[in-house]
Amino acid sequence: MKKTIAVALASVSLGVCRLGAGMATEPLDWVDPMIGTQTGKGEGGGMMPMTGTPFGSIQWVPMSRRTEVGRVSFECAGITNFLGFIATRQPAICMGDWGHFSLMPRVGAVECDFSKRGAVSSMEQLDSTPYRAEITASGVRTVMSATSRAALFEIHFPDGADTPHIVIDASRDYVNGWSDKSPKDGFLEFSRDGKSVTGWNSDRLDAHHSYPLPNFKGWFVLEFSRPFVSCGTYEGSPEPPAPHRYRGVRLKDGERKVKGDVAGGWAVFAPSSAPLCVRVGVSLISPEQARENLRREIRPGETVGALSARMKEVWRERMGRLTIETADESVKRIFYTGIYHASLYPREIGEYGRYYSAFDDKVHEGESYTCYSGWDTYRAEHPLLTLVAPERVDGMMRALLQAYDEGGWLPKWPNPGYTGIMVGGPAEVMLAEAWAKGFRGFDVGKAYEAVRKNATTPQKNDRECTWRDRGCFGEFPETRAGLSWYQELGYVPCDKVYESVSRTQDFAFDDTAAAVLAEAAGAAQDAAFFRNRSHTWTNVWCAGKRMCLPKNAAGEWCDPKSGFAWHYTECIPETALWCVPHDIPLLSGLLGGDKAFADRLDRYFEENFFKPDRWRTTIHGNEPSHHVAYLYNRVGRPDKTQERVREIMARCYSATRKGFDGNEDCGQMSAWYILSAIGFYPVEPQSGRYEIGSPIVDSATLQISHPYRRAELKITVLGNSPENRYVRSVSFNGQKICGTELEHSDLMRGGELVFEMARTPGTSRQFPERKQK
């Protein structure tokens, strides 16, 4: 999800030393957290080098700048400037952080102002891995490791350094108009015995899209290995800042407690040759729970070396679930870094049997997840998780249903509660896909109840609200916004609702997911209704232009490039043409048949896809295009799918710091690459099927586990090379695949999937008769 966000603020950056290719001996060695960290011109991946655990409640990042919506805490280009380690929950560059705080070790005169306190570092002085981070800045060396809800720091102050101290930031201000700038508090208190700090942060940078949560707090506790000798607090300066500038701070030496919109403090320690150890616990429930989380997750007396070794084993196991063999080192770096990125979200927010819900502002029994970039991730990230993290899928589906129980609606972009961002009903697709793939750890009756409500019950004020992007919808979140018009007219009118064409198409696609769950819940009549309604996208089909175009409530066509704001979501009409993957036979007929369909796809790739317009809406980095290359399969041209998929992997991904053709979006970009690299992709996730592409690895091995029977899927690619991009044949467990589809249920039984590659395409599979679903 990459809504255009203008941020005109200065950026600074750090470098990183990475393991040399010749030293890499296992999948984890190929992970490079710096991939995707270049933003600015050309955008890049919008990622940060995060240290923590898979799906962790919080991650730790070395800060090189202050975060905003539209800007993450780390940027790898420009000057070097270390501002401390931030405990962040920010899931994507276009979304806001929440409940975050930071700490910075320093020497010399106390300085708490972000704009003045930066410490000098260099390329050789930062090392970041998923399980350990180390940085030396202005002579202070800090080494840290983290679990899901706790962290451990070892801070080595220089011998004889003047005034070694730590600055702790509980809250700060924001200047970007996309960030919530209403007053929010932070709190910090130093203990009387000098051994600990307790605090909280109640900032939610996306809060203005939602509703008040008076009980929300990101609690933190810090415990020191030796007591501090003095302390103080800081708060925001009373002088108003200049426009688009951050507020200054004023120091209060000797104060132990502070609360405010800009608030923090510092603790000074006696010089010592021994490192200062700082143990940190976090919680969304209470300070007591933060201490309990710390007690459970970091052992008494544990060192950073011991903790990072434990966390390395966690990541090693995660990386070992899907492994590849290839001589191409860039492919290994992109692939395994992609597994790392895809293993960060959704975030677990359960705390040993309880969780705080931002949907009703209460604490509940159970486990839960948040940070679903649903509109992006239903396409490939969640399908990938059904392969590499199946033990978590049921819990993730239950979390979607918890949101329905606690807030009344399925969420679209929870961060941590409703935000109303993006369009359609992605949770419907995720729930249907999980059921279609055999996951039974959630209540399908409740799932269908929730999906049916989303699909048939308009939001309050639906006919009066235009549902613009990043609107402030309050307690009535955008789910299927414009649904009242969709049900009345058969389409969403462009003079009533923003992004009307994409909403109409997404609603139609989502209806196929509703049909899957209706059947599962025994509502056959409802299933037939939703399947029939899934064709209503044709109401925005303009036969004269042979495109899906905006139409007003009076039934008149509108100019797609002018008039009522945006008509399409992150795409242009040439991309939107293909955004009905559930209805390709019908679309093919409207275009004049399979050959005309393939020719039109050729024109799209040659004239639009690799020549992005000024809004960058045709690039692979915007998700509506992700399935398009695989549509050639549907009209008998798998050779074209193979050509295009190979081209996208080569042109839109790299092992550089840019990494991607657009934002990572909670693992979606990486998941597309990972699945395409091993040879298949889910064009319709809720169908339980994959389309065959063109694998670029020599082999891959997937370890299949709970809730499936333990097994191993071996993927062998015979004759793989850059030149041999065409699939001559595919067989599974010795039986030839006569078509372009693979069934998820077949693959989960394990065995061997064999691709035979060739330099030229075969002819026997051109325009075969395709069985209709």
PDB file of N, CA, C and O in Angstrom, residues 39 49 65 73 104 108 164 185 221 255 285 311 322 334 346 417 430 458 474 479 526 607 612 621 656 700 757 760 765:
ATOM      1  N   THR A  39      15.173   4.943   0.783  1.00  0.00           N
ATOM      2  CA  THR A  39      13.932   5.598   0.388  1.00  0.00           C
ATOM      3  C   THR A  39      14.281   6.877  -0.347  1.00  0.00           C
ATOM      4  O   THR A  39      15.294   6.946  -1.013  1.00  0.00           O
ATOM      5  N   PRO A  49      16.291  -1.901   9.324  1.00  0.00           N
ATOM      6  CA  PRO A  49      16.997  -3.075   9.838  1.00  0.00           C
ATOM      7  C   PRO A  49      16.485  -3.407  11.236  1.00  0.00           C
ATOM      8  O   PRO A  49      16.879  -2.789  12.221  1.00  0.00           O
ATOM      9  N   ARG A  65      16.849   9.035  12.013  1.00  0.00           N
ATOM     10  CA  ARG A  65      15.966  10.189  11.871  1.00  0.00           C
ATOM     11  C   ARG A  65      14.680   9.917  12.645  1.00  0.00           C
ATOM     12  O   ARG A  65      14.416   8.785  13.058  1.00  0.00           O
ATOM     13  N   SER A  73      12.193   5.197  10.652  1.00  0.00           N
ATOM     14  CA  SER A  73      13.232   5.703  11.544  1.00  0.00           C
ATOM     15  C   SER A  73      14.644   5.526  11.012  1.00  0.00           C
ATOM     16  O   SER A  73      15.594   6.012  11.632  1.00  0.00           O
ATOM     17  N   MET A 104      19.041   6.232  24.089  1.00  0.00           N
ATOM     18  CA  MET A 104      20.312   6.529  23.442  1.00  0.00           C
ATOM     19  C   MET A 104      21.434   6.661  24.473  1.00  0.00           C
ATOM     20  O   MET A 104      21.335   7.470  25.402  1.00  0.00           O
ATOM     21  N   GLY A 108      29.531  12.924  27.681  1.00  0.00           N
ATOM     22  CA  GLY A 108      29.672  14.371  27.618  1.00  0.00           C
ATOM     23  C   GLY A 108      28.435  15.076  28.142  1.00  0.00           C
ATOM     24  O   GLY A 108      27.609  14.501  28.849  1.00  0.00           O
ATOM     25  N   PRO A 164      29.038   9.615  31.369  1.00  0.00           N
ATOM     26  CA  PRO A 164      28.314   8.580  30.615  1.00  0.00           C
ATOM     27  C   PRO A 164      26.842   8.562  31.035  1.00  0.00           C
ATOM     28  O   PRO A 164      26.531   8.544  32.222  1.00  0.00           O
ATOM     29  N   ASP A 185       0.170  12.094  25.297  1.00  0.00           N
ATOM     30  CA  ASP A 185       1.097  12.144  26.407  1.00  0.00           C
ATOM     31  C   ASP A 185       2.107  11.012  26.384  1.00  0.00           C
ATOM     32  O   ASP A 185       1.844   9.938  25.848  1.00  0.00           O
ATOM     33  N   VAL A 221       9.529  -0.776  30.840  1.00  0.00           N
ATOM     34  CA  VAL A 221      10.341  -0.726  32.057  1.00  0.00           C
ATOM     35  C   VAL A 221      11.788  -0.989  31.675  1.00  0.00           C
ATOM     36  O   VAL A 221      12.061  -1.835  30.811  1.00  0.00           O
ATOM     37  N   GLU A 255      14.957  16.218  38.391  1.00  0.00           N
ATOM     38  CA  GLU A 255      13.566  15.783  38.389  1.00  0.00           C
ATOM     39  C   GLU A 255      13.487  14.287  38.061  1.00  0.00           C
ATOM     40  O   GLU A 255      14.231  13.781  37.232  1.00  0.00           O
ATOM     41  N   ILE A 285      -0.445  -3.777  28.245  1.00  0.00           N
ATOM     42  CA  ILE A 285      -1.416  -4.029  29.311  1.00  0.00           C
ATOM     43  C   ILE A 285      -1.129  -3.216  30.570  1.00  0.00           C
ATOM     44  O   ILE A 285      -2.003  -2.512  31.079  1.00  0.00           O
ATOM     45  N   MET A 311      18.242 -16.278  20.080  1.00  0.00           N
ATOM     46  CA  MET A 311      17.406 -15.697  19.033  1.00  0.00           C
ATOM     47  C   MET A 311      17.897 -16.112  17.640  1.00  0.00           C
ATOM     48  O   MET A 311      17.105 -16.242  16.705  1.00  0.00           O
ATOM     49  N   LEU A 322      11.922 -23.056   4.405  1.00  0.00           N
ATOM     50  CA  LEU A 322      11.902 -23.023   2.937  1.00  0.00           C
ATOM     51  C   LEU A 322      13.299 -22.631   2.483  1.00  0.00           C
ATOM     52  O   LEU A 322      13.715 -21.483   2.663  1.00  0.00           O
ATOM     53  N   ILE A 334      18.185 -11.878  -1.986  1.00  0.00           N
ATOM     54  CA  ILE A 334      16.810 -11.368  -2.099  1.00  0.00           C
ATOM     55  C   ILE A 334      15.828 -12.349  -1.476  1.00  0.00           C
ATOM     56  O   ILE A 334      14.920 -11.969  -0.736  1.00  0.00           O
ATOM     57  N   PRO A 346       1.864 -10.477  10.353  1.00  0.00           N
ATOM     58  CA  PRO A 346       1.329  -9.566  11.361  1.00  0.00           C
ATOM     59  C   PRO A 346       2.067  -9.699  12.700  1.00  0.00           C
ATOM     60  O   PRO A 346       2.694 -10.725  12.971  1.00  0.00           O
ATOM     61  N   GLY A 417      -5.800  -0.545  15.816  1.00  0.00           N
ATOM     62  CA  GLY A 417      -7.240  -0.688  15.630  1.00  0.00           C
ATOM     63  C   GLY A 417      -7.622  -0.322  14.207  1.00  0.00           C
ATOM     64  O   GLY A 417      -6.787  -0.267  13.304  1.00  0.00           O
ATOM     65  N   MET A 430      -8.707 -13.447   3.174  1.00  0.00           N
ATOM     66  CA  MET A 430      -7.791 -14.184   4.049  1.00  0.00           C
ATOM     67  C   MET A 430      -8.511 -15.316   4.776  1.00  0.00           C
ATOM     68  O   MET A 430      -7.989 -16.433   4.886  1.00  0.00           O
ATOM     69  N   PRO A 458     -24.128  -1.809   4.928  1.00  0.00           N
ATOM     70  CA  PRO A 458     -23.351  -0.580   4.737  1.00  0.00           C
ATOM     71  C   PRO A 458     -22.989   0.068   6.069  1.00  0.00           C
ATOM     72  O   PRO A 458     -23.694  -0.083   7.073  1.00  0.00           O
ATOM     73  N   GLY A 474     -13.769   7.822  12.371  1.00  0.00           N
ATOM     74  CA  GLY A 474     -14.227   7.657  13.737  1.00  0.00           C
ATOM     75  C   GLY A 474     -14.625   6.233  14.071  1.00  0.00           C
ATOM     76  O   GLY A 474     -13.973   5.278  13.691  1.00  0.00           O
ATOM     77  N   THR A 479     -15.067  -0.230   5.753  1.00  0.00           N
ATOM     78  CA  THR A 479     -14.861  -1.631   5.390  1.00  0.00           C
ATOM     79  C   THR A 479     -15.177  -1.731   3.910  1.00  0.00           C
ATOM     80  O   THR A 479     -14.347  -1.416   3.084  1.00  0.00           O
ATOM     81  N   ASP A 526     -26.929 -18.466  -0.075  1.00  0.00           N
ATOM     82  CA  ASP A 526     -26.087 -17.273   0.011  1.00  0.00           C
ATOM     83  C   ASP A 526     -24.879 -17.401  -0.910  1.00  0.00           C
ATOM     84  O   ASP A 526     -24.450 -16.429  -1.551  1.00  0.00           O
ATOM     85  N   GLU A 607       3.778  -1.065 -23.168  1.00  0.00           N
ATOM     86  CA  GLU A 607       3.496   0.365 -23.220  1.00  0.00           C
ATOM     87  C   GLU A 607       3.332   1.005 -21.849  1.00  0.00           C
ATOM     88  O   GLU A 607       3.486   2.228 -21.723  1.00  0.00           O
ATOM     89  N   PRO A 612       6.556   3.656 -16.051  1.00  0.00           N
ATOM     90  CA  PRO A 612       5.578   4.183 -15.091  1.00  0.00           C
ATOM     91  C   PRO A 612       5.266   5.645 -15.324  1.00  0.00           C
ATOM     92  O   PRO A 612       6.116   6.435 -15.701  1.00  0.00           O
ATOM     93  N   GLY A 621       5.725  -2.332  -8.003  1.00  0.00           N
ATOM     94  CA  GLY A 621       5.653  -1.957  -6.597  1.00  0.00           C
ATOM     95  C   GLY A 621       4.275  -1.595  -6.111  1.00  0.00           C
ATOM     96  O   GLY A 621       4.087  -1.383  -4.911  1.00  0.00           O
ATOM     97  N   THR A 656      20.363  -4.707  -3.616  1.00  0.00           N
ATOM     98  CA  THR A 656      20.872  -3.400  -3.211  1.00  0.00           C
ATOM     99  C   THR A 656      20.035  -2.846  -2.071  1.00  0.00           C
ATOM    100  O   THR A 656      19.044  -3.441  -1.652  1.00  0.00           O
ATOM    101  N   ALA A 700      14.382 -26.306  -4.408  1.00  0.00           N
ATOM    102  CA  ALA A 700      13.851 -25.728  -3.173  1.00  0.00           C
ATOM    103  C   ALA A 700      13.269 -26.848  -2.333  1.00  0.00           C
ATOM    104  O   ALA A 700      12.815 -27.870  -2.872  1.00  0.00           O
ATOM    105  N   MET A 757      13.093 -27.279 -17.663  1.00  0.00           N
ATOM    106  CA  MET A 757      13.211 -25.982 -18.313  1.00  0.00           C
ATOM    107  C   MET A 757      13.847 -26.119 -19.695  1.00  0.00           C
ATOM    108  O   MET A 757      14.578 -27.073 -19.976  1.00  0.00           O
ATOM    109  N   THR A 760      13.562 -22.591 -25.411  1.00  0.00           N
ATOM    110  CA  THR A 760      12.448 -22.154 -26.255  1.00  0.00           C
ATOM    111  C   THR A 760      11.154 -22.740 -25.719  1.00  0.00           C
ATOM    112  O   THR A 760      11.144 -23.810 -25.109  1.00  0.00           O
ATOM    113  N   ARG A 765       1.237 -26.594 -25.676  1.00  0.00           N
ATOM    114  CA  ARG A 765       0.394 -25.999 -24.645  1.00  0.00           C
ATOM    115  C   ARG A 765      -0.095 -24.621 -25.055  1.00  0.00           C
ATOM    116  O   ARG A 765      -0.560 -23.839 -24.250  1.00  0.00           O
TER     117      ARG A 765
END
